[in-house]
């Protein structure tokens, strides 16, 4: 069963708790108790290891050292787009993930240490923001635990959007849990599509739309999934919605041709 953003408040709890909820929606057998136990154990171990450190800057450095060096959490450089890097239980088990999954765990641990760490959905990847009193914010790449400068982030942006991409300070503002979870689902959906797990990808897409109702790009992607599942009529409807909402998008013209082909196919009932 999927819930809309109005049915539950993801902002009222830790980001990892929201992630657990969506994982249960996607996988009824998701090991909730085990994941929560592992998270609580890590939090207790972090608190015990850094109990005597009163300087918050040094506490953060200690957390990064413990998480990335001693425990060995890291970004999966060899299979970045594998679906298991987005499933929270697999990330904890393998100690490998992607920025959003690793970042969510890091924020959870930082909050237990009363450190001012939040998450930012930067255009290129999820990053962590640290807001010290009376200081400029710092930024951390949760993929490897390294601090990143504004210059580096600007270079990432240009590499992603082109050399003339304008810089916006809004790119560095803390992102709501709902938006992060929607982005998390988008990443997982893309991984599932690469692995041709279309039924699972469809569940991802439907859940993402429960968080962002009417999102034309998400509906376009769902149309592609329907097409792979040979649900021509449903695919055509989703493509038509995207064309109506985003007529200037370069993909719109190509999708118009797809709609004609799909509508010419006999309707398949599943």
Short mmCIF file of N, CA and C in Angstrom, two decimals, residues 11 16 50 58 64-65 73 90 92 100 120 127 149 173 184 223 228 235 238 242 261 264:
data_model
loop_
_atom_site.label_atom_id
_atom_site.label_comp_id
_atom_site.label_asym_id
_atom_site.label_seq_id
_atom_site.Cartn_x
_atom_site.Cartn_y
_atom_site.Cartn_z
N UNK A 11 9.08 14.51 7.49
CA UNK A 11 9.95 15.51 8.10
C UNK A 11 10.02 15.37 9.62
N UNK A 16 16.58 8.23 7.70
CA UNK A 16 16.66 6.77 7.56
C UNK A 16 15.33 6.10 7.90
N UNK A 50 33.33 8.42 21.05
CA UNK A 50 33.60 9.86 21.06
C UNK A 50 33.08 10.54 22.33
N UNK A 58 35.97 18.30 16.28
CA UNK A 58 36.73 17.07 16.41
C UNK A 58 35.80 15.85 16.50
N UNK A 64 33.64 10.80 11.03
CA UNK A 64 34.06 10.49 9.66
C UNK A 64 35.14 9.41 9.66
N UNK A 65 36.08 9.52 10.57
CA UNK A 65 37.17 8.53 10.64
C UNK A 65 36.61 7.15 10.99
N UNK A 73 32.90 1.86 5.56
CA UNK A 73 31.83 2.28 4.64
C UNK A 73 32.44 3.09 3.50
N UNK A 90 21.03 -3.68 2.37
CA UNK A 90 22.21 -4.13 1.63
C UNK A 90 23.39 -3.19 1.85
N UNK A 92 24.06 -1.47 4.60
CA UNK A 92 24.61 -1.76 5.92
C UNK A 92 25.37 -3.08 5.91
N UNK A 100 23.34 9.07 -1.44
CA UNK A 100 22.11 9.27 -0.68
C UNK A 100 21.95 8.21 0.42
N UNK A 120 21.73 17.76 1.40
CA UNK A 120 21.46 18.67 0.29
C UNK A 120 21.41 17.87 -1.01
N UNK A 127 24.81 15.56 -1.09
CA UNK A 127 25.94 15.95 -0.25
C UNK A 127 25.44 16.28 1.15
N UNK A 149 34.96 21.72 -1.34
CA UNK A 149 34.85 23.18 -1.36
C UNK A 149 33.78 23.63 -2.34
N UNK A 173 20.99 24.59 -0.34
CA UNK A 173 20.07 24.64 0.80
C UNK A 173 19.66 23.22 1.20
N UNK A 184 15.85 9.45 -4.01
CA UNK A 184 16.35 8.10 -3.69
C UNK A 184 15.62 7.07 -4.54
N UNK A 223 5.78 5.66 -18.03
CA UNK A 223 5.31 5.26 -19.36
C UNK A 223 6.30 4.31 -20.03
N UNK A 228 7.78 -1.36 -21.52
CA UNK A 228 8.58 -2.58 -21.40
C UNK A 228 7.73 -3.76 -20.92
N UNK A 235 1.10 3.10 -21.25
CA UNK A 235 2.31 3.81 -21.66
C UNK A 235 1.94 5.04 -22.49
N UNK A 238 0.61 7.88 -20.30
CA UNK A 238 1.66 8.57 -19.55
C UNK A 238 2.50 9.46 -20.47
N UNK A 242 2.97 13.66 -20.38
CA UNK A 242 4.25 14.36 -20.41
C UNK A 242 4.29 15.37 -21.55
N UNK A 261 2.33 4.89 -32.28
CA UNK A 261 2.62 3.46 -32.42
C UNK A 261 1.91 2.66 -31.34
N UNK A 264 -1.77 2.26 -31.76
CA UNK A 264 -2.10 1.37 -32.85
C UNK A 264 -2.02 -0.10 -32.44
#
